[in-house]
Coordinates of C-alpha atoms in Angstrom, one line a residue:
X1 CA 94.2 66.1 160.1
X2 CA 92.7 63.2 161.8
X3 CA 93.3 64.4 165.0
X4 CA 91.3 67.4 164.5
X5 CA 88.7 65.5 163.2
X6 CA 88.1 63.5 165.7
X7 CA 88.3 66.1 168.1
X8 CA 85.7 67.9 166.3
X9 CA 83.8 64.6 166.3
X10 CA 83.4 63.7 170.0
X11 CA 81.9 67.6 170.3
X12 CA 79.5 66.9 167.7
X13 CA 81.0 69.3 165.3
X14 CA 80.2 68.3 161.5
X15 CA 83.2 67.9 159.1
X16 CA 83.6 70.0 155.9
X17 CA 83.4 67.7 152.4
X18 CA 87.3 68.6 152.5
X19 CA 88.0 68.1 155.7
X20 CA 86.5 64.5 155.1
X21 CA 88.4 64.1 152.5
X22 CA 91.7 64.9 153.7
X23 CA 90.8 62.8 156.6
X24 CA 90.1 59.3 154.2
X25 CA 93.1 60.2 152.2
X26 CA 95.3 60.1 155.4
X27 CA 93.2 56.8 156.2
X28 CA 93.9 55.4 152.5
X29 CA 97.6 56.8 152.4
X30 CA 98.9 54.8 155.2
X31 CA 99.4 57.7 157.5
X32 CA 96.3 57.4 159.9
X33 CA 97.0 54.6 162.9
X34 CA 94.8 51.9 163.4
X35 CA 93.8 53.7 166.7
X36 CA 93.1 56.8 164.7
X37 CA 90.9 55.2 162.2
X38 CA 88.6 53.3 164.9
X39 CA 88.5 56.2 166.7
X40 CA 87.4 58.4 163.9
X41 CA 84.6 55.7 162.7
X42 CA 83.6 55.6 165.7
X43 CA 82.7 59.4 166.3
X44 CA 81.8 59.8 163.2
X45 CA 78.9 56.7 163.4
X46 CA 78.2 58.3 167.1
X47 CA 77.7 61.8 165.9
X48 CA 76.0 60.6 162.2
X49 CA 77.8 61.2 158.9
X50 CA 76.1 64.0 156.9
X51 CA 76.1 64.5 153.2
X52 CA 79.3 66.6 153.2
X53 CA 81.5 63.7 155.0
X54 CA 80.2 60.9 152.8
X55 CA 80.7 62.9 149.7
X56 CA 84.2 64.2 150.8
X57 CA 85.0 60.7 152.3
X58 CA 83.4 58.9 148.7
X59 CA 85.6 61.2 146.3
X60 CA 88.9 59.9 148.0
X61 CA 87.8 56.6 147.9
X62 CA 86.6 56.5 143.9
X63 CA 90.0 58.6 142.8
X64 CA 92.0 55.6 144.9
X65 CA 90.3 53.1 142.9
X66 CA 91.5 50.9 140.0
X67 CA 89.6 52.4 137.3
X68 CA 87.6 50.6 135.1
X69 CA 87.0 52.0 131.6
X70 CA 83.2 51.4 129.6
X71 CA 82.8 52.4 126.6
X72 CA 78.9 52.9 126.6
X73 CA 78.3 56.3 128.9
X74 CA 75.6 54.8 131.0
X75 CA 76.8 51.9 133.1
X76 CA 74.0 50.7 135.6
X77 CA 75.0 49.4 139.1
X78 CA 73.0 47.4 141.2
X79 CA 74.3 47.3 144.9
X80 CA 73.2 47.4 148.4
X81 CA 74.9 48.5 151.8
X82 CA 74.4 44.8 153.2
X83 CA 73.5 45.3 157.1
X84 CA 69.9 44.6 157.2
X85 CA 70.1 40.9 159.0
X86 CA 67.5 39.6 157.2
X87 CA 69.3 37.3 155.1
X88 CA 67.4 37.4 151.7
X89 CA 68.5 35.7 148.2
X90 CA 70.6 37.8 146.5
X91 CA 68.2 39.9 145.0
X92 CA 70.4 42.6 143.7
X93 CA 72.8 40.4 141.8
X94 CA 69.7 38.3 140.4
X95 CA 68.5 42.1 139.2
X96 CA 71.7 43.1 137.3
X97 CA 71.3 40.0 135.1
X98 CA 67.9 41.1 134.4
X99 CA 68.9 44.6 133.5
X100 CA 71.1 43.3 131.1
X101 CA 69.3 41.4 129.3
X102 CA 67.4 44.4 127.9
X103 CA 70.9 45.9 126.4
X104 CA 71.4 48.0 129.7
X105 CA 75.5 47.7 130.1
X106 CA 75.8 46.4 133.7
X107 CA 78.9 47.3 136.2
X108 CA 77.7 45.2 139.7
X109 CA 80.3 46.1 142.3
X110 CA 80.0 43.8 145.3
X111 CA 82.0 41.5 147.9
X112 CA 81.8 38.8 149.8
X113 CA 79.1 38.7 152.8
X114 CA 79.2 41.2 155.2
X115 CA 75.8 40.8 157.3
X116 CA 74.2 37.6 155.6
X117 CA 75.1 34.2 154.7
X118 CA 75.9 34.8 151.5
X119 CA 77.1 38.0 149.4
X120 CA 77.2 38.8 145.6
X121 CA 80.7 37.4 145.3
X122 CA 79.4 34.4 146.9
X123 CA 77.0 33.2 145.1
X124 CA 78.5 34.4 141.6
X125 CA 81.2 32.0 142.5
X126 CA 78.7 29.5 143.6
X127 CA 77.0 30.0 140.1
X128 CA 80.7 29.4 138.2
X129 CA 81.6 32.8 137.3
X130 CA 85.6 33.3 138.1
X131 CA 85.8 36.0 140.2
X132 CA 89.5 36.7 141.0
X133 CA 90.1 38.1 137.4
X134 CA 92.0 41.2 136.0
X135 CA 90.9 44.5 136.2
X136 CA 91.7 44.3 131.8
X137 CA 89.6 41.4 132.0
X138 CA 86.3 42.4 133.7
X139 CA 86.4 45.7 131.6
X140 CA 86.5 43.1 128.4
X141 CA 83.1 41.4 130.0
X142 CA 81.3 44.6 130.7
X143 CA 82.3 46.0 127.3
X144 CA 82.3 43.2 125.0
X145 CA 78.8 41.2 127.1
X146 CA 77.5 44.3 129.3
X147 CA 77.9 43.0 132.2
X148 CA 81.1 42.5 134.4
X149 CA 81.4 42.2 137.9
X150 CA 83.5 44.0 140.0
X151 CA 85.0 42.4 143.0
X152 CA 85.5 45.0 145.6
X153 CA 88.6 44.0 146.9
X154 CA 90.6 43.5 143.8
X155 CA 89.7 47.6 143.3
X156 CA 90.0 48.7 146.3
X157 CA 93.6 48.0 147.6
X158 CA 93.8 51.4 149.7
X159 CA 90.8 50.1 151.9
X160 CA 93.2 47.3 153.3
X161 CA 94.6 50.3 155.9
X162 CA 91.1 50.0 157.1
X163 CA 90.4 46.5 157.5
X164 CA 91.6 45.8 160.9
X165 CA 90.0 48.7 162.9
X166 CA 86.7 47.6 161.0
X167 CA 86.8 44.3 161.8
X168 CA 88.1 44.7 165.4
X169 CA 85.5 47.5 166.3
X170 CA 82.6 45.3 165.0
X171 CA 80.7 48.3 164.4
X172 CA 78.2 49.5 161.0
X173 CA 80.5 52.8 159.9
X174 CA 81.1 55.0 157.5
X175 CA 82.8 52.6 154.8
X176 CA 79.5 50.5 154.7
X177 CA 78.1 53.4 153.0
X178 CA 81.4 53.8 151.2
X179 CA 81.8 50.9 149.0
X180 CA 78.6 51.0 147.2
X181 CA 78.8 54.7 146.4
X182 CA 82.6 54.1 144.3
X183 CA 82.4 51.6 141.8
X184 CA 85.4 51.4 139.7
X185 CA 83.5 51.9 136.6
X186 CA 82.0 54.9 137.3
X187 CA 78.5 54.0 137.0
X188 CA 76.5 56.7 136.7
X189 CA 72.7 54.9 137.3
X190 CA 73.0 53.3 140.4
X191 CA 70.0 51.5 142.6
X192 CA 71.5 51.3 145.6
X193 CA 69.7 49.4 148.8
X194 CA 70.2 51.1 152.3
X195 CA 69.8 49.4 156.0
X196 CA 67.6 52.5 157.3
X197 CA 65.3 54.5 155.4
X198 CA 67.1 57.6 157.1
X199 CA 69.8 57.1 154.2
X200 CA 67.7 57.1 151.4
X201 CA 67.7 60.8 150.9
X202 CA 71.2 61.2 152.6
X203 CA 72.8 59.2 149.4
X204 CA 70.3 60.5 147.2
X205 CA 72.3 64.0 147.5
X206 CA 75.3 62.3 148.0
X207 CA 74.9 60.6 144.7
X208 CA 73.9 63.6 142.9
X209 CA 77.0 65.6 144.3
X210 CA 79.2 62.7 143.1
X211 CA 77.6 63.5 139.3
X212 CA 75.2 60.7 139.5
X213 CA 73.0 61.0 135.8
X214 CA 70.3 59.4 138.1
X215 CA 69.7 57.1 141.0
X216 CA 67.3 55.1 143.4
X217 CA 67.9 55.0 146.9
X218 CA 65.3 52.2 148.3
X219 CA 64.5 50.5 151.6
X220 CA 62.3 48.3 152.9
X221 CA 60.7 49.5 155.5
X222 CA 60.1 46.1 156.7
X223 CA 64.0 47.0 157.5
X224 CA 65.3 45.1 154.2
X225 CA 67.7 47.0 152.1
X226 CA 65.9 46.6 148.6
X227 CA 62.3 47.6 147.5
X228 CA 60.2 44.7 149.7
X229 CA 57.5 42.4 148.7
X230 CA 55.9 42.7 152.1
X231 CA 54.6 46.1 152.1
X232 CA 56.2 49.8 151.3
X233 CA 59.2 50.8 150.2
X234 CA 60.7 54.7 150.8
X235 CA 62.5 55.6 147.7
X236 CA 64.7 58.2 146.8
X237 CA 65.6 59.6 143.5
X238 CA 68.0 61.6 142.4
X239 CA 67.9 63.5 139.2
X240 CA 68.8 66.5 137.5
X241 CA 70.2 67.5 140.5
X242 CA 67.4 67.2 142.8
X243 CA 65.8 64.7 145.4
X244 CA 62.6 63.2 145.3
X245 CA 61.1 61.1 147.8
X246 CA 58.2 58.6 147.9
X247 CA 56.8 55.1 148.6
X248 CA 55.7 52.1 147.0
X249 CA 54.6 49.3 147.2
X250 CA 53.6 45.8 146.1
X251 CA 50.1 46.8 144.9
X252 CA 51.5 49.5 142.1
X253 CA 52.4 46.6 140.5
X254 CA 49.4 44.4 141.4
X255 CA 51.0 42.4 142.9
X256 CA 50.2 41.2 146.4
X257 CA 52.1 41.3 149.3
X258 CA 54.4 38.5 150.6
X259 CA 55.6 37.5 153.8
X260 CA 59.8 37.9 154.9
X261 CA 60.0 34.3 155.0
X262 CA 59.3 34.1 151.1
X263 CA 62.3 35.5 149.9
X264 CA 65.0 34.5 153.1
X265 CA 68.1 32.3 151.2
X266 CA 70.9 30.3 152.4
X267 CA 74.4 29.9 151.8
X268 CA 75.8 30.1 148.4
X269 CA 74.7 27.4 146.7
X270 CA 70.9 27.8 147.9
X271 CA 70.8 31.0 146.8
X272 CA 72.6 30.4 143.3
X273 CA 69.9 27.7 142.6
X274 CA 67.4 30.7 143.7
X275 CA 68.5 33.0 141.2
X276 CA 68.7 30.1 138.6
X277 CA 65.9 29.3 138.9
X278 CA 64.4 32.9 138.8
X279 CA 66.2 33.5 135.6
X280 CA 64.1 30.1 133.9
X281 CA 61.1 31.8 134.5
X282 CA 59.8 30.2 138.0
X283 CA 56.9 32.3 139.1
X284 CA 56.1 33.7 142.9
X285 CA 57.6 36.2 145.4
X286 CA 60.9 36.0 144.6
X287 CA 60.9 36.7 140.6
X288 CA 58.2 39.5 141.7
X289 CA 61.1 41.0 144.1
X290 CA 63.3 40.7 141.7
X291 CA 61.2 42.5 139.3
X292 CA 60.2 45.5 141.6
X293 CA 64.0 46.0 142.2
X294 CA 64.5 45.7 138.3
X295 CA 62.3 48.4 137.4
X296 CA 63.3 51.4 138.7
X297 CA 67.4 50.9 136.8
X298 CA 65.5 50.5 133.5
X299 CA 63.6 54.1 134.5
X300 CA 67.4 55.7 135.4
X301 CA 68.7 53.6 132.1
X302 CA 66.0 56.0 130.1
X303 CA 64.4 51.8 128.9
X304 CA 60.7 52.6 130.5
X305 CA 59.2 56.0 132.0
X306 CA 57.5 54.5 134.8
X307 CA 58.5 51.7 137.4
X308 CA 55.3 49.6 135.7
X309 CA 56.9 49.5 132.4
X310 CA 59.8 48.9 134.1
X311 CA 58.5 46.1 135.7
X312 CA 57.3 44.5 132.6
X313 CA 60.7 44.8 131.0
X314 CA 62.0 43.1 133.3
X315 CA 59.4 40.2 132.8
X316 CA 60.4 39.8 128.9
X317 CA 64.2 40.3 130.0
X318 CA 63.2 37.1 132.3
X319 CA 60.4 35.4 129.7
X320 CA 63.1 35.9 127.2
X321 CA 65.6 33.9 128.0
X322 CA 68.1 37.0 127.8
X323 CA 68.2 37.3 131.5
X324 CA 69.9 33.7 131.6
X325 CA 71.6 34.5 128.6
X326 CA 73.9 36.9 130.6
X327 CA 74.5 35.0 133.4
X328 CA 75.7 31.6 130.5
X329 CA 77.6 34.6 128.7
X330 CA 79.4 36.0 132.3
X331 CA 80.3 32.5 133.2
X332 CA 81.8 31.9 130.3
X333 CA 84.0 34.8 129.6
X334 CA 85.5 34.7 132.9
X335 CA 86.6 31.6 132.8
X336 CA 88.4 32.2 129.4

């Protein structure tokens, strides 16, 4: 089947949803070549993937994965495609702690760094939560704490197949769009950052095909993948079936807007003393980032109707203490 599809490919022919999926079950399955699969990323990133082959190619990818089983029905994951070289704090694992400390049950699925310095694996480890634990155990933490972290790699075995041509090809592909859109523990409210705002509606419909209950698709369209502090954001939502799409910006909050520079990290341990000291309370750009991002999972979660009450839920989650609260509770439990 991959043949075909690549010959279809280099014409500029689209791929059925099943054709896509036969295709990343070959590629998962051991029979696809190396060759084959850096061929077939390539053509497919050269010709652009449309809703159909990320769907197809995402279905394959969540049925392969070590499944994770959460009690409560809505699990919230907070997750970005990585890829936008700009080399922020970890904002989106700073946000999961926030959305758990208002009761929301957290799944964050993430890795190590792809295209920054330091990745949501990173800077968890950094912050003393064990990472390398059982797929029994991180269910325990999200059911039994609400939050759990899910380290892609430990889920994911089937990806390995895929590794090399990724890495020796050096090129942005489909399974950068991939990894976000299958966490293990089927979350079904996702806020997921993209590197280009042409994606936001693309994995809007994605997410709805996939069943999503409802889901933000933001970028920065200063180019970061998150909602930005330094001007508008195009957002995507997905519910009910439908897409809707808009902007916003730093000023719907009144807030003011910030500079890049203001919320640029370092390597692991920089940014784990960042999101520390977020999660005491510090005030300035990077809690109000962390806030914007915050408030549109408690409007998926059903916690606030608008992305300004969400916003202020995510201050008391912070003000609280509860935020911090999570992040003590996480630590703890996985290093029982």
């Amino acid at each position: 089947m991959i043949k075909e599809a690549i010959s279809k490919l280099v014409e500029h022919i689209d791929l059925s949803a099943f054709e896509a999926e036969a295709v990343m079950r070959e590629i998962m399955e051991e029979v696809a070549t190396a060759s084959q699969i850096a061929a077939y990323m390539t053509a497919l990133r050269m010709k652009g993937e449309t809703v159909d082959e990320i769907t197809g190619s995402a279905r394959v990818m969540r049925e392969k994965a070590i499944q994770v089983r959460v009690d409560d029905p809505l699990v919230v994951d907070t997750c970005g495609t990585g890829g936008d070289h700009l080399n922020t704090f970890n904002i989106s694992t700073t946000v999961a702690f926030v959305v758990a400390g208002v009761g929301v049950t957290v799944a964050k699925h993430g890795n190590r760094s792809v295209s920054s310095a330091c990745g949501s694996a990173d800077v968890l480890k950094a912050l003393g939560v064990a990472i390398n634990i059982t797929p029994e155990k991180v269910e325990a933490c999200i059911n039994d704490i609400g939050i759990g972290f899910l380290f892609a790699p430990l889920f994911h075995g089937a990806m390995k197949h895929a590794a090399l041509p990724r890495q020796e090809t050096g090129i942005r592909s489909i399974f950068n769009i991939l990894g976000p859109l299958s966490n293990p523990a089927q979350a079904s409210i996702q806020v997921l950052g993209v590197f280009k705002p042409e994606l936001t509606d693309l994995l809007a419909q994605v997410l709805v095909n996939l069943g999503s209950r409802h889901c933000f698709i933001v970028h920065g369209m200063d180019g970061l993948d998150e909602v930005t502090i330094t001007g508008k954001s195009r957002i995507s939502e997905g519910k009910s079936g439908r897409v809707a799409a808009y902007f916003i910006e730093p000023k719907d909050f009144k807030r003011e807007n910030a500079h890049i520079k203001d919320i640029v990290g370092g390597d692991a341990q920089t940014n784990a003393a960042i999101l520390q000291s977020i999660l005491r309370g510090e005030q300035g750009p990077q809690r109000d980032v962390v806030l914007m991002n915050a408030a549109p999972a408690f409007v998926a979660a059903g916690k606030s109707t608008t992305l300004q009450e969400g916003f202020v839920l995510a201050e008391e989650s912070i003000d609280s203490g509860r935020a911090m609260s999570k992040l003590d509770q996480l630590i703890e439990m996985t290093n029982k």
